[in-house]
mmCIF file with all atom_site columns, C-alpha atoms in Angstrom:
data_model
loop_
_atom_site.group_PDB
_atom_site.id
_atom_site.type_symbol
_atom_site.label_atom_id
_atom_site.label_alt_id
_atom_site.label_comp_id
_atom_site.label_asym_id
_atom_site.label_entity_id
_atom_site.label_seq_id
_atom_site.pdbx_PDB_ins_code
_atom_site.Cartn_x
_atom_site.Cartn_y
_atom_site.Cartn_z
_atom_site.occupancy
_atom_site.B_iso_or_equiv
_atom_site.pdbx_formal_charge
_atom_site.auth_seq_id
_atom_site.auth_comp_id
_atom_site.auth_asym_id
_atom_site.auth_atom_id
_atom_site.pdbx_PDB_model_num
ATOM 1   C CA . MET A 1 1   ? -7.671  19.085  17.181 1.00 53.00 ? 706 MET A CA 1
ATOM 2   C CA . LYS A 1 2   ? -7.325  22.855  16.808 1.00 49.00 ? 707 LYS A CA 1
ATOM 3   C CA . ASN A 1 3   ? -4.443  22.908  19.312 1.00 51.00 ? 708 ASN A CA 1
ATOM 4   C CA . SER A 1 4   ? -2.623  20.152  17.413 1.00 52.00 ? 709 SER A CA 1
ATOM 5   C CA . ILE A 1 5   ? -2.936  22.028  14.114 1.00 50.00 ? 710 ILE A CA 1
ATOM 6   C CA . PHE A 1 6   ? -1.691  25.242  15.782 1.00 48.00 ? 711 PHE A CA 1
ATOM 7   C CA . ILE A 1 7   ? 1.367   23.434  17.167 1.00 49.00 ? 712 ILE A CA 1
ATOM 8   C CA . ILE A 1 8   ? 2.237   21.979  13.765 1.00 51.00 ? 713 ILE A CA 1
ATOM 9   C CA . PHE A 1 9   ? 2.085   25.331  11.973 1.00 49.00 ? 714 PHE A CA 1
ATOM 10  C CA . PHE A 1 10  ? 3.935   27.090  14.812 1.00 48.00 ? 715 PHE A CA 1
ATOM 11  C CA . MET A 1 11  ? 6.789   24.594  14.491 1.00 52.00 ? 716 MET A CA 1
ATOM 12  C CA . LEU A 1 12  ? 6.826   25.011  10.695 1.00 48.00 ? 717 LEU A CA 1
ATOM 13  C CA . GLY A 1 13  ? 7.100   28.765  11.103 1.00 50.00 ? 718 GLY A CA 1
ATOM 14  C CA . PHE A 1 14  ? 9.902   28.364  13.620 1.00 45.00 ? 719 PHE A CA 1
ATOM 15  C CA . GLN A 1 15  ? 11.761  26.110  11.203 1.00 48.00 ? 720 GLN A CA 1
ATOM 16  C CA . TRP A 1 16  ? 11.510  28.707  8.413  1.00 45.00 ? 721 TRP A CA 1
ATOM 17  C CA . VAL A 1 17  ? 12.920  31.459  10.639 1.00 43.00 ? 722 VAL A CA 1
ATOM 18  C CA . SER A 1 18  ? 15.713  29.333  12.068 1.00 45.00 ? 723 SER A CA 1
ATOM 19  C CA . SER A 1 19  ? 16.810  28.063  8.641  1.00 46.00 ? 724 SER A CA 1
ATOM 20  C CA . GLN A 1 20  ? 17.488  31.492  7.094  1.00 46.00 ? 725 GLN A CA 1
ATOM 21  C CA . ASP A 1 21  ? 21.125  32.142  6.192  1.00 46.00 ? 726 ASP A CA 1
ATOM 22  C CA . THR A 1 22  ? 22.966  34.886  8.033  1.00 45.00 ? 727 THR A CA 1
ATOM 23  C CA . PRO A 1 23  ? 26.280  36.521  7.026  1.00 49.00 ? 728 PRO A CA 1
ATOM 24  C CA . ASN A 1 24  ? 28.099  35.086  10.049 1.00 53.00 ? 729 ASN A CA 1
ATOM 25  C CA . THR A 1 25  ? 26.797  31.524  9.785  1.00 55.00 ? 730 THR A CA 1
ATOM 26  C CA . VAL A 1 26  ? 29.253  29.064  11.347 1.00 62.00 ? 731 VAL A CA 1
ATOM 27  C CA . VAL A 1 27  ? 29.594  25.755  9.498  1.00 64.00 ? 732 VAL A CA 1
ATOM 28  C CA . ASP A 1 28  ? 29.016  22.857  11.869 1.00 70.00 ? 733 ASP A CA 1
ATOM 29  C CA . SER A 1 29  ? 30.900  19.812  10.548 1.00 76.00 ? 734 SER A CA 1
ATOM 30  C CA . LEU A 1 30  ? 29.259  17.664  13.239 1.00 83.00 ? 735 LEU A CA 1
ATOM 31  C CA . TYR A 1 31  ? 25.727  18.745  12.410 1.00 84.00 ? 736 TYR A CA 1
ATOM 32  C CA . LYS A 1 32  ? 22.631  16.655  13.076 1.00 88.00 ? 737 LYS A CA 1
ATOM 33  C CA . GLU A 1 33  ? 19.177  16.901  11.483 1.00 87.00 ? 738 GLU A CA 1
ATOM 34  C CA . ASP A 1 34  ? 15.451  16.601  12.122 1.00 87.00 ? 739 ASP A CA 1
ATOM 35  C CA . HIS A 1 35  ? 15.209  16.242  15.881 1.00 91.00 ? 740 HIS A CA 1
ATOM 36  C CA . PHE A 1 36  ? 11.546  17.222  16.222 1.00 95.00 ? 741 PHE A CA 1
ATOM 37  C CA . TYR A 1 37  ? 8.631   15.955  14.176 1.00 96.00 ? 742 TYR A CA 1
ATOM 38  C CA . ALA A 1 38  ? 4.954   16.795  13.797 1.00 97.00 ? 743 ALA A CA 1
ATOM 39  C CA . GLY A 1 39  ? 2.472   15.051  11.561 1.00 97.00 ? 744 GLY A CA 1
ATOM 40  C CA . ILE A 1 40  ? -1.131  14.735  10.495 1.00 98.00 ? 745 ILE A CA 1
ATOM 41  C CA . THR A 1 41  ? -2.587  11.568  8.958  1.00 98.00 ? 746 THR A CA 1
ATOM 42  C CA . TYR A 1 42  ? -5.734  10.139  7.471  1.00 98.00 ? 747 TYR A CA 1
ATOM 43  C CA . ASN A 1 43  ? -6.434  6.897   9.336  1.00 98.00 ? 748 ASN A CA 1
ATOM 44  C CA . LEU A 1 44  ? -7.638  3.768   7.585  1.00 98.00 ? 749 LEU A CA 1
ATOM 45  C CA . LEU A 1 45  ? -8.627  0.326   8.803  1.00 97.00 ? 750 LEU A CA 1
ATOM 46  C CA . GLY A 1 46  ? -6.963  -2.654  7.194  1.00 96.00 ? 751 GLY A CA 1
ATOM 47  C CA . ASN A 1 47  ? -7.969  -6.305  7.163  1.00 95.00 ? 752 ASN A CA 1
ATOM 48  C CA . ILE A 1 48  ? -11.587 -5.449  7.912  1.00 92.00 ? 753 ILE A CA 1
ATOM 49  C CA . PRO A 1 49  ? -14.566 -7.793  7.573  1.00 87.00 ? 754 PRO A CA 1
ATOM 50  C CA . ASN A 1 50  ? -17.005 -7.000  4.752  1.00 86.00 ? 755 ASN A CA 1
ATOM 51  C CA . SER A 1 51  ? -19.581 -5.883  7.304  1.00 91.00 ? 756 SER A CA 1
ATOM 52  C CA . ILE A 1 52  ? -17.424 -3.099  8.767  1.00 94.00 ? 757 ILE A CA 1
ATOM 53  C CA . LYS A 1 53  ? -17.345 0.208   6.898  1.00 94.00 ? 758 LYS A CA 1
ATOM 54  C CA . GLN A 1 54  ? -15.517 3.432   7.620  1.00 95.00 ? 759 GLN A CA 1
ATOM 55  C CA . SER A 1 55  ? -17.374 6.730   7.476  1.00 90.00 ? 760 SER A CA 1
ATOM 56  C CA . GLY A 1 56  ? -16.430 10.367  7.775  1.00 87.00 ? 761 GLY A CA 1
ATOM 57  C CA . PHE A 1 57  ? -12.846 11.560  8.150  1.00 91.00 ? 762 PHE A CA 1
ATOM 58  C CA . SER A 1 58  ? -10.622 9.696   10.612 1.00 96.00 ? 763 SER A CA 1
ATOM 59  C CA . THR A 1 59  ? -7.556  11.654  11.685 1.00 97.00 ? 764 THR A CA 1
ATOM 60  C CA . GLY A 1 60  ? -4.314  11.263  13.574 1.00 98.00 ? 765 GLY A CA 1
ATOM 61  C CA . PHE A 1 61  ? -1.951  13.851  15.079 1.00 98.00 ? 766 PHE A CA 1
ATOM 62  C CA . HIS A 1 62  ? 1.634   13.027  15.960 1.00 98.00 ? 767 HIS A CA 1
ATOM 63  C CA . LEU A 1 63  ? 4.370   14.932  17.827 1.00 97.00 ? 768 LEU A CA 1
ATOM 64  C CA . GLY A 1 64  ? 7.737   13.919  19.156 1.00 98.00 ? 769 GLY A CA 1
ATOM 65  C CA . TYR A 1 65  ? 11.512  14.115  19.438 1.00 98.00 ? 770 TYR A CA 1
ATOM 66  C CA . ILE A 1 66  ? 14.068  11.880  17.714 1.00 96.00 ? 771 ILE A CA 1
ATOM 67  C CA . LYS A 1 67  ? 17.749  11.668  18.626 1.00 96.00 ? 772 LYS A CA 1
ATOM 68  C CA . ASP A 1 68  ? 19.657  11.872  15.333 1.00 96.00 ? 773 ASP A CA 1
ATOM 69  C CA . MET A 1 69  ? 22.869  9.796   15.281 1.00 96.00 ? 774 MET A CA 1
ATOM 70  C CA . PRO A 1 70  ? 24.869  10.003  12.016 1.00 96.00 ? 775 PRO A CA 1
ATOM 71  C CA . ILE A 1 71  ? 26.815  6.834   11.198 1.00 96.00 ? 776 ILE A CA 1
ATOM 72  C CA . ASN A 1 72  ? 29.005  7.927   8.258  1.00 95.00 ? 777 ASN A CA 1
ATOM 73  C CA . LYS A 1 73  ? 31.579  10.643  7.601  1.00 93.00 ? 778 LYS A CA 1
ATOM 74  C CA . ASN A 1 74  ? 29.279  12.751  5.402  1.00 92.00 ? 779 ASN A CA 1
ATOM 75  C CA . ARG A 1 75  ? 26.560  12.547  8.089  1.00 93.00 ? 780 ARG A CA 1
ATOM 76  C CA . ASP A 1 76  ? 23.879  11.931  5.473  1.00 94.00 ? 781 ASP A CA 1
ATOM 77  C CA . VAL A 1 77  ? 23.111  8.458   6.848  1.00 97.00 ? 782 VAL A CA 1
ATOM 78  C CA . ALA A 1 78  ? 21.896  8.166   10.424 1.00 97.00 ? 783 ALA A CA 1
ATOM 79  C CA . ILE A 1 79  ? 19.972  6.186   12.987 1.00 97.00 ? 784 ILE A CA 1
ATOM 80  C CA . GLY A 1 80  ? 17.154  7.935   14.852 1.00 97.00 ? 785 GLY A CA 1
ATOM 81  C CA . ILE A 1 81  ? 15.613  6.867   18.167 1.00 97.00 ? 786 ILE A CA 1
ATOM 82  C CA . GLY A 1 82  ? 12.914  8.963   19.796 1.00 97.00 ? 787 GLY A CA 1
ATOM 83  C CA . LEU A 1 83  ? 9.869   9.459   21.954 1.00 98.00 ? 788 LEU A CA 1
ATOM 84  C CA . GLY A 1 84  ? 6.507   10.776  20.827 1.00 98.00 ? 789 GLY A CA 1
ATOM 85  C CA . TYR A 1 85  ? 2.783   11.178  21.372 1.00 98.00 ? 790 TYR A CA 1
ATOM 86  C CA . SER A 1 86  ? 0.004   10.181  18.982 1.00 98.00 ? 791 SER A CA 1
ATOM 87  C CA . THR A 1 87  ? -3.771  10.604  19.063 1.00 98.00 ? 792 THR A CA 1
ATOM 88  C CA . ASN A 1 88  ? -5.974  8.788   16.541 1.00 98.00 ? 793 ASN A CA 1
ATOM 89  C CA . SER A 1 89  ? -9.672  8.434   15.769 1.00 97.00 ? 794 SER A CA 1
ATOM 90  C CA . PHE A 1 90  ? -11.493 5.898   13.589 1.00 98.00 ? 795 PHE A CA 1
ATOM 91  C CA . ASN A 1 91  ? -15.068 6.542   12.426 1.00 98.00 ? 796 ASN A CA 1
ATOM 92  C CA . GLN A 1 92  ? -16.830 3.311   11.466 1.00 97.00 ? 797 GLN A CA 1
ATOM 93  C CA . ASN A 1 93  ? -19.895 1.150   12.172 1.00 97.00 ? 798 ASN A CA 1
ATOM 94  C CA . LEU A 1 94  ? -18.537 -1.184  14.866 1.00 97.00 ? 799 LEU A CA 1
ATOM 95  C CA . LEU A 1 95  ? -20.701 -0.644  17.951 1.00 96.00 ? 800 LEU A CA 1
ATOM 96  C CA . VAL A 1 96  ? -19.145 -1.169  21.372 1.00 96.00 ? 801 VAL A CA 1
ATOM 97  C CA . ASN A 1 97  ? -21.779 -1.463  24.085 1.00 95.00 ? 802 ASN A CA 1
ATOM 98  C CA . GLN A 1 98  ? -21.827 -2.616  27.687 1.00 92.00 ? 803 GLN A CA 1
ATOM 99  C CA . ASN A 1 99  ? -24.436 -5.157  28.723 1.00 90.00 ? 804 ASN A CA 1
ATOM 100 C CA . THR A 1 100 ? -26.225 -5.412  32.070 1.00 87.00 ? 805 THR A CA 1
ATOM 101 C CA . SER A 1 101 ? -23.504 -7.649  33.518 1.00 87.00 ? 806 SER A CA 1
ATOM 102 C CA . GLY A 1 102 ? -20.808 -5.076  32.752 1.00 86.00 ? 807 GLY A CA 1
ATOM 103 C CA . ASP A 1 103 ? -19.219 -6.933  29.835 1.00 90.00 ? 808 ASP A CA 1
ATOM 104 C CA . PHE A 1 104 ? -18.501 -5.192  26.534 1.00 93.00 ? 809 PHE A CA 1
ATOM 105 C CA . GLU A 1 105 ? -20.148 -6.501  23.394 1.00 94.00 ? 810 GLU A CA 1
ATOM 106 C CA . TYR A 1 106 ? -19.255 -5.810  19.758 1.00 95.00 ? 811 TYR A CA 1
ATOM 107 C CA . SER A 1 107 ? -21.785 -5.665  16.934 1.00 95.00 ? 812 SER A CA 1
ATOM 108 C CA . ILE A 1 108 ? -22.307 -4.125  13.493 1.00 96.00 ? 813 ILE A CA 1
ATOM 109 C CA . LEU A 1 109 ? -24.503 -1.078  12.898 1.00 96.00 ? 814 LEU A CA 1
ATOM 110 C CA . LYS A 1 110 ? -26.178 -1.919  9.600  1.00 93.00 ? 815 LYS A CA 1
ATOM 111 C CA . ASP A 1 111 ? -28.373 1.142   9.114  1.00 94.00 ? 816 ASP A CA 1
ATOM 112 C CA . ARG A 1 112 ? -26.360 4.383   8.764  1.00 93.00 ? 817 ARG A CA 1
ATOM 113 C CA . SER A 1 113 ? -29.474 6.471   9.367  1.00 94.00 ? 818 SER A CA 1
ATOM 114 C CA . THR A 1 114 ? -29.788 5.229   12.972 1.00 96.00 ? 819 THR A CA 1
ATOM 115 C CA . TYR A 1 115 ? -26.722 7.089   14.244 1.00 96.00 ? 820 TYR A CA 1
ATOM 116 C CA . SER A 1 116 ? -24.814 10.317  13.665 1.00 96.00 ? 821 SER A CA 1
ATOM 117 C CA . LYS A 1 117 ? -21.502 9.344   15.252 1.00 96.00 ? 822 LYS A CA 1
ATOM 118 C CA . ASN A 1 118 ? -19.732 6.092   15.990 1.00 97.00 ? 823 ASN A CA 1
ATOM 119 C CA . LYS A 1 119 ? -16.009 5.988   16.578 1.00 97.00 ? 824 LYS A CA 1
ATOM 120 C CA . PHE A 1 120 ? -13.166 4.849   18.774 1.00 97.00 ? 825 PHE A CA 1
ATOM 121 C CA . SER A 1 121 ? -10.091 6.858   19.695 1.00 97.00 ? 826 SER A CA 1
ATOM 122 C CA . MET A 1 122 ? -6.642  5.984   21.006 1.00 97.00 ? 827 MET A CA 1
ATOM 123 C CA . HIS A 1 123 ? -3.853  7.932   22.713 1.00 98.00 ? 828 HIS A CA 1
ATOM 124 C CA . LEU A 1 124 ? -0.360  6.484   22.540 1.00 98.00 ? 829 LEU A CA 1
ATOM 125 C CA . VAL A 1 125 ? 3.152   7.060   23.807 1.00 98.00 ? 830 VAL A CA 1
ATOM 126 C CA . GLU A 1 126 ? 5.419   5.978   20.964 1.00 98.00 ? 831 GLU A CA 1
ATOM 127 C CA . LEU A 1 127 ? 9.027   4.887   20.465 1.00 98.00 ? 832 LEU A CA 1
ATOM 128 C CA . PRO A 1 128 ? 10.087  5.515   16.826 1.00 98.00 ? 833 PRO A CA 1
ATOM 129 C CA . ILE A 1 129 ? 13.280  3.953   15.438 1.00 98.00 ? 834 ILE A CA 1
ATOM 130 C CA . GLU A 1 130 ? 14.405  5.135   12.003 1.00 98.00 ? 835 GLU A CA 1
ATOM 131 C CA . PHE A 1 131 ? 17.115  4.436   9.450  1.00 98.00 ? 836 PHE A CA 1
ATOM 132 C CA . ARG A 1 132 ? 17.714  7.820   7.811  1.00 97.00 ? 837 ARG A CA 1
ATOM 133 C CA . TRP A 1 133 ? 19.147  8.755   4.425  1.00 97.00 ? 838 TRP A CA 1
ATOM 134 C CA . ARG A 1 134 ? 19.226  12.361  3.201  1.00 95.00 ? 839 ARG A CA 1
ATOM 135 C CA . THR A 1 135 ? 21.082  14.703  0.853  1.00 95.00 ? 840 THR A CA 1
ATOM 136 C CA . SER A 1 136 ? 21.879  17.236  3.569  1.00 91.00 ? 841 SER A CA 1
ATOM 137 C CA . THR A 1 137 ? 25.129  19.160  4.136  1.00 90.00 ? 842 THR A CA 1
ATOM 138 C CA . PRO A 1 138 ? 26.152  21.531  6.962  1.00 87.00 ? 843 PRO A CA 1
ATOM 139 C CA . THR A 1 139 ? 24.854  24.504  4.938  1.00 85.00 ? 844 THR A CA 1
ATOM 140 C CA . VAL A 1 140 ? 21.870  23.028  3.042  1.00 83.00 ? 845 VAL A CA 1
ATOM 141 C CA . TYR A 1 141 ? 18.549  23.267  4.885  1.00 78.00 ? 846 TYR A CA 1
ATOM 142 C CA . ASP A 1 142 ? 16.263  21.877  2.173  1.00 88.00 ? 847 ASP A CA 1
ATOM 143 C CA . PHE A 1 143 ? 17.141  18.367  1.093  1.00 93.00 ? 848 PHE A CA 1
ATOM 144 C CA . TRP A 1 144 ? 15.725  15.030  0.015  1.00 96.00 ? 849 TRP A CA 1
ATOM 145 C CA . ARG A 1 145 ? 15.114  12.472  2.738  1.00 96.00 ? 850 ARG A CA 1
ATOM 146 C CA . ILE A 1 146 ? 14.028  8.850   2.980  1.00 98.00 ? 851 ILE A CA 1
ATOM 147 C CA . TYR A 1 147 ? 13.408  7.706   6.542  1.00 98.00 ? 852 TYR A CA 1
ATOM 148 C CA . THR A 1 148 ? 12.199  4.172   7.135  1.00 98.00 ? 853 THR A CA 1
ATOM 149 C CA . GLY A 1 149 ? 11.771  2.355   10.392 1.00 97.00 ? 854 GLY A CA 1
ATOM 150 C CA . PHE A 1 150 ? 9.700   0.775   13.120 1.00 98.00 ? 855 PHE A CA 1
ATOM 151 C CA . LYS A 1 151 ? 7.409   2.320   15.715 1.00 98.00 ? 856 LYS A CA 1
ATOM 152 C CA . LEU A 1 152 ? 6.250   0.823   19.011 1.00 98.00 ? 857 LEU A CA 1
ATOM 153 C CA . GLY A 1 153 ? 3.313   2.442   20.775 1.00 98.00 ? 858 GLY A CA 1
ATOM 154 C CA . TYR A 1 154 ? 1.738   1.986   24.202 1.00 98.00 ? 859 TYR A CA 1
ATOM 155 C CA . VAL A 1 155 ? -1.993  2.744   24.278 1.00 97.00 ? 860 VAL A CA 1
ATOM 156 C CA . PHE A 1 156 ? -2.438  4.577   27.586 1.00 97.00 ? 861 PHE A CA 1
ATOM 157 C CA . ALA A 1 157 ? -6.021  5.688   26.916 1.00 96.00 ? 862 ALA A CA 1
ATOM 158 C CA . HIS A 1 158 ? -8.843  4.792   24.562 1.00 95.00 ? 863 HIS A CA 1
ATOM 159 C CA . THR A 1 159 ? -12.517 5.665   24.252 1.00 96.00 ? 864 THR A CA 1
ATOM 160 C CA . THR A 1 160 ? -15.528 4.620   22.210 1.00 97.00 ? 865 THR A CA 1
ATOM 161 C CA . LYS A 1 161 ? -18.423 6.954   21.440 1.00 97.00 ? 866 LYS A CA 1
ATOM 162 C CA . HIS A 1 162 ? -21.808 6.372   19.821 1.00 97.00 ? 867 HIS A CA 1
ATOM 163 C CA . VAL A 1 163 ? -24.528 8.959   19.240 1.00 97.00 ? 868 VAL A CA 1
ATOM 164 C CA . GLY A 1 164 ? -27.765 7.659   17.741 1.00 97.00 ? 869 GLY A CA 1
ATOM 165 C CA . ASP A 1 165 ? -31.061 5.930   18.376 1.00 95.00 ? 870 ASP A CA 1
ATOM 166 C CA . LEU A 1 166 ? -29.487 4.060   21.299 1.00 94.00 ? 871 LEU A CA 1
ATOM 167 C CA . GLY A 1 167 ? -28.617 7.358   22.932 1.00 96.00 ? 872 GLY A CA 1
ATOM 168 C CA . VAL A 1 168 ? -25.142 8.607   23.793 1.00 97.00 ? 873 VAL A CA 1
ATOM 169 C CA . LEU A 1 169 ? -22.856 5.718   24.648 1.00 96.00 ? 874 LEU A CA 1
ATOM 170 C CA . LYS A 1 170 ? -19.347 6.668   25.706 1.00 96.00 ? 875 LYS A CA 1
ATOM 171 C CA . TYR A 1 171 ? -16.859 4.304   27.323 1.00 96.00 ? 876 TYR A CA 1
ATOM 172 C CA . GLY A 1 172 ? -13.254 4.449   28.408 1.00 92.00 ? 877 GLY A CA 1
ATOM 173 C CA . ASP A 1 173 ? -10.997 1.600   29.466 1.00 86.00 ? 878 ASP A CA 1
ATOM 174 C CA . VAL A 1 174 ? -12.844 -0.844  27.218 1.00 90.00 ? 879 VAL A CA 1
ATOM 175 C CA . ASP A 1 175 ? -11.819 -4.486  27.428 1.00 87.00 ? 880 ASP A CA 1
ATOM 176 C CA . GLY A 1 176 ? -10.678 -5.660  24.031 1.00 92.00 ? 881 GLY A CA 1
ATOM 177 C CA . PHE A 1 177 ? -8.103  -3.086  22.896 1.00 95.00 ? 882 PHE A CA 1
ATOM 178 C CA . ASN A 1 178 ? -4.503  -4.173  22.569 1.00 96.00 ? 883 ASN A CA 1
ATOM 179 C CA . ASP A 1 179 ? -2.257  -2.269  24.975 1.00 96.00 ? 884 ASP A CA 1
ATOM 180 C CA . PHE A 1 180 ? 0.558   -2.147  22.429 1.00 97.00 ? 885 PHE A CA 1
ATOM 181 C CA . GLN A 1 181 ? 0.596   -1.164  18.774 1.00 97.00 ? 886 GLN A CA 1
ATOM 182 C CA . TYR A 1 182 ? 3.615   -1.623  16.529 1.00 98.00 ? 887 TYR A CA 1
ATOM 183 C CA . GLY A 1 183 ? 4.278   -1.220  12.858 1.00 98.00 ? 888 GLY A CA 1
ATOM 184 C CA . LEU A 1 184 ? 6.463   -0.068  9.969  1.00 98.00 ? 889 LEU A CA 1
ATOM 185 C CA . THR A 1 185 ? 6.966   3.585   8.988  1.00 98.00 ? 890 THR A CA 1
ATOM 186 C CA . LEU A 1 186 ? 8.175   5.429   5.904  1.00 98.00 ? 891 LEU A CA 1
ATOM 187 C CA . SER A 1 187 ? 8.703   9.150   5.351  1.00 98.00 ? 892 SER A CA 1
ATOM 188 C CA . VAL A 1 188 ? 9.784   10.463  1.930  1.00 98.00 ? 893 VAL A CA 1
ATOM 189 C CA . GLY A 1 189 ? 10.039  14.053  0.830  1.00 97.00 ? 894 GLY A CA 1
ATOM 190 C CA . TYR A 1 190 ? 11.963  17.233  0.142  1.00 95.00 ? 895 TYR A CA 1
ATOM 191 C CA . GLY A 1 191 ? 12.267  20.168  2.506  1.00 90.00 ? 896 GLY A CA 1
ATOM 192 C CA . THR A 1 192 ? 9.275   20.759  4.744  1.00 85.00 ? 897 THR A CA 1
ATOM 193 C CA . TRP A 1 193 ? 6.758   18.476  3.030  1.00 88.00 ? 898 TRP A CA 1
ATOM 194 C CA . ASN A 1 194 ? 7.141   14.743  3.505  1.00 97.00 ? 899 ASN A CA 1
ATOM 195 C CA . PHE A 1 195 ? 4.777   11.920  2.621  1.00 98.00 ? 900 PHE A CA 1
ATOM 196 C CA . HIS A 1 196 ? 4.342   9.563   5.588  1.00 98.00 ? 901 HIS A CA 1
ATOM 197 C CA . VAL A 1 197 ? 2.806   6.118   5.982  1.00 98.00 ? 902 VAL A CA 1
ATOM 198 C CA . TYR A 1 198 ? 2.452   3.804   8.968  1.00 98.00 ? 903 TYR A CA 1
ATOM 199 C CA . TYR A 1 199 ? 1.329   0.184   8.662  1.00 98.00 ? 904 TYR A CA 1
ATOM 200 C CA . ALA A 1 200 ? 0.473   -1.654  11.887 1.00 98.00 ? 905 ALA A CA 1
ATOM 201 C CA . LEU A 1 201 ? 1.717   -5.213  12.191 1.00 98.00 ? 906 LEU A CA 1
ATOM 202 C CA . ASN A 1 202 ? -0.720  -6.223  14.924 1.00 97.00 ? 907 ASN A CA 1
ATOM 203 C CA . PRO A 1 203 ? -4.503  -5.796  15.358 1.00 97.00 ? 908 PRO A CA 1
ATOM 204 C CA . ILE A 1 204 ? -6.123  -2.888  17.180 1.00 97.00 ? 909 ILE A CA 1
ATOM 205 C CA . PHE A 1 205 ? -8.242  -5.301  19.212 1.00 96.00 ? 910 PHE A CA 1
ATOM 206 C CA . SER A 1 206 ? -7.210  -8.271  21.343 1.00 94.00 ? 911 SER A CA 1
ATOM 207 C CA . ASN A 1 207 ? -8.646  -11.801 21.381 1.00 92.00 ? 912 ASN A CA 1
ATOM 208 C CA . ILE A 1 208 ? -11.398 -10.634 23.745 1.00 92.00 ? 913 ILE A CA 1
ATOM 209 C CA . ALA A 1 209 ? -13.108 -8.518  21.075 1.00 93.00 ? 914 ALA A CA 1
ATOM 210 C CA . LYS A 1 210 ? -15.267 -10.710 18.838 1.00 92.00 ? 915 LYS A CA 1
ATOM 211 C CA . ILE A 1 211 ? -18.264 -10.457 16.521 1.00 92.00 ? 916 ILE A CA 1
ATOM 212 C CA . ASP A 1 212 ? -20.328 -13.637 16.427 1.00 88.00 ? 917 ASP A CA 1
ATOM 213 C CA . ASN A 1 213 ? -17.404 -15.487 18.061 1.00 89.00 ? 918 ASN A CA 1
ATOM 214 C CA . GLU A 1 214 ? -14.966 -14.331 15.386 1.00 91.00 ? 919 GLU A CA 1
ATOM 215 C CA . ARG A 1 215 ? -11.945 -12.224 16.271 1.00 93.00 ? 920 ARG A CA 1
ATOM 216 C CA . ILE A 1 216 ? -11.734 -8.652  14.964 1.00 94.00 ? 921 ILE A CA 1
ATOM 217 C CA . ASP A 1 217 ? -8.348  -8.558  13.223 1.00 94.00 ? 922 ASP A CA 1
ATOM 218 C CA . MET A 1 218 ? -8.444  -4.962  11.977 1.00 96.00 ? 923 MET A CA 1
ATOM 219 C CA . ASN A 1 219 ? -5.152  -3.065  11.942 1.00 97.00 ? 924 ASN A CA 1
ATOM 220 C CA . ALA A 1 220 ? -4.332  0.625   11.583 1.00 98.00 ? 925 ALA A CA 1
ATOM 221 C CA . ILE A 1 221 ? -2.995  2.232   8.411  1.00 98.00 ? 926 ILE A CA 1
ATOM 222 C CA . LYS A 1 222 ? -2.049  5.923   8.565  1.00 98.00 ? 927 LYS A CA 1
ATOM 223 C CA . VAL A 1 223 ? -1.277  8.043   5.507  1.00 98.00 ? 928 VAL A CA 1
ATOM 224 C CA . GLY A 1 224 ? -0.424  11.719  5.604  1.00 98.00 ? 929 GLY A CA 1
ATOM 225 C CA . LEU A 1 225 ? 2.254   14.372  6.010  1.00 98.00 ? 930 LEU A CA 1
ATOM 226 C CA . MET A 1 226 ? 5.204   14.522  8.379  1.00 97.00 ? 931 MET A CA 1
ATOM 227 C CA . PHE A 1 227 ? 7.154   17.677  9.165  1.00 95.00 ? 932 PHE A CA 1
ATOM 228 C CA . TYR A 1 228 ? 10.708  17.469  10.510 1.00 91.00 ? 933 TYR A CA 1
ATOM 229 C CA . ILE A 1 229 ? 12.157  20.437  12.369 1.00 86.00 ? 934 ILE A CA 1
ATOM 230 C CA . LEU A 1 230 ? 15.704  21.347  13.406 1.00 79.00 ? 935 LEU A CA 1
#
């Protein structure tokens, strides 16, 4: 987490230095914008059963590169296609435990006093696709932007961790997580600071994950800040 925060602020500092005007600035009529991005989000669970509750602070960190492709003469409308990395945690009371036969079981932790930590985490490689509108010009470095789009993510690693009366239970490669996550994105802001939201269109868990024979249809909702650089 500390490394992710350091990277974000390093990139913000680099953007500030690189955006300063110099006397011999050459106007680039074929300029492009916002190739790199870094973000931090507060992660929520949507479509949750009444028995599942979030606790603590669930975070996400996001880094990547987007190829900016202007589609009009003024170059203030563009299509962006990129590649990124995302790590996300969700603190809640859904217990994932492995039984004696090696199968994973899902249940609800009803008493908060019986555990100090219970979460699952995911690491994704992501493909963002954006439709971009902005008020930029070849010589203006702070401008309004509205970027909306779609993001496809491949979950290449996930873990669950519980610390409580049952001991320390930590599992990787748990049956029941969807290998792919996809959803809608929106980034709106001016200059460095941009409000960002992601809404997943499919559940975090697959049909295998059930509580009392009912599917867990929770999806991910991420709200936070996105920083675009260069």
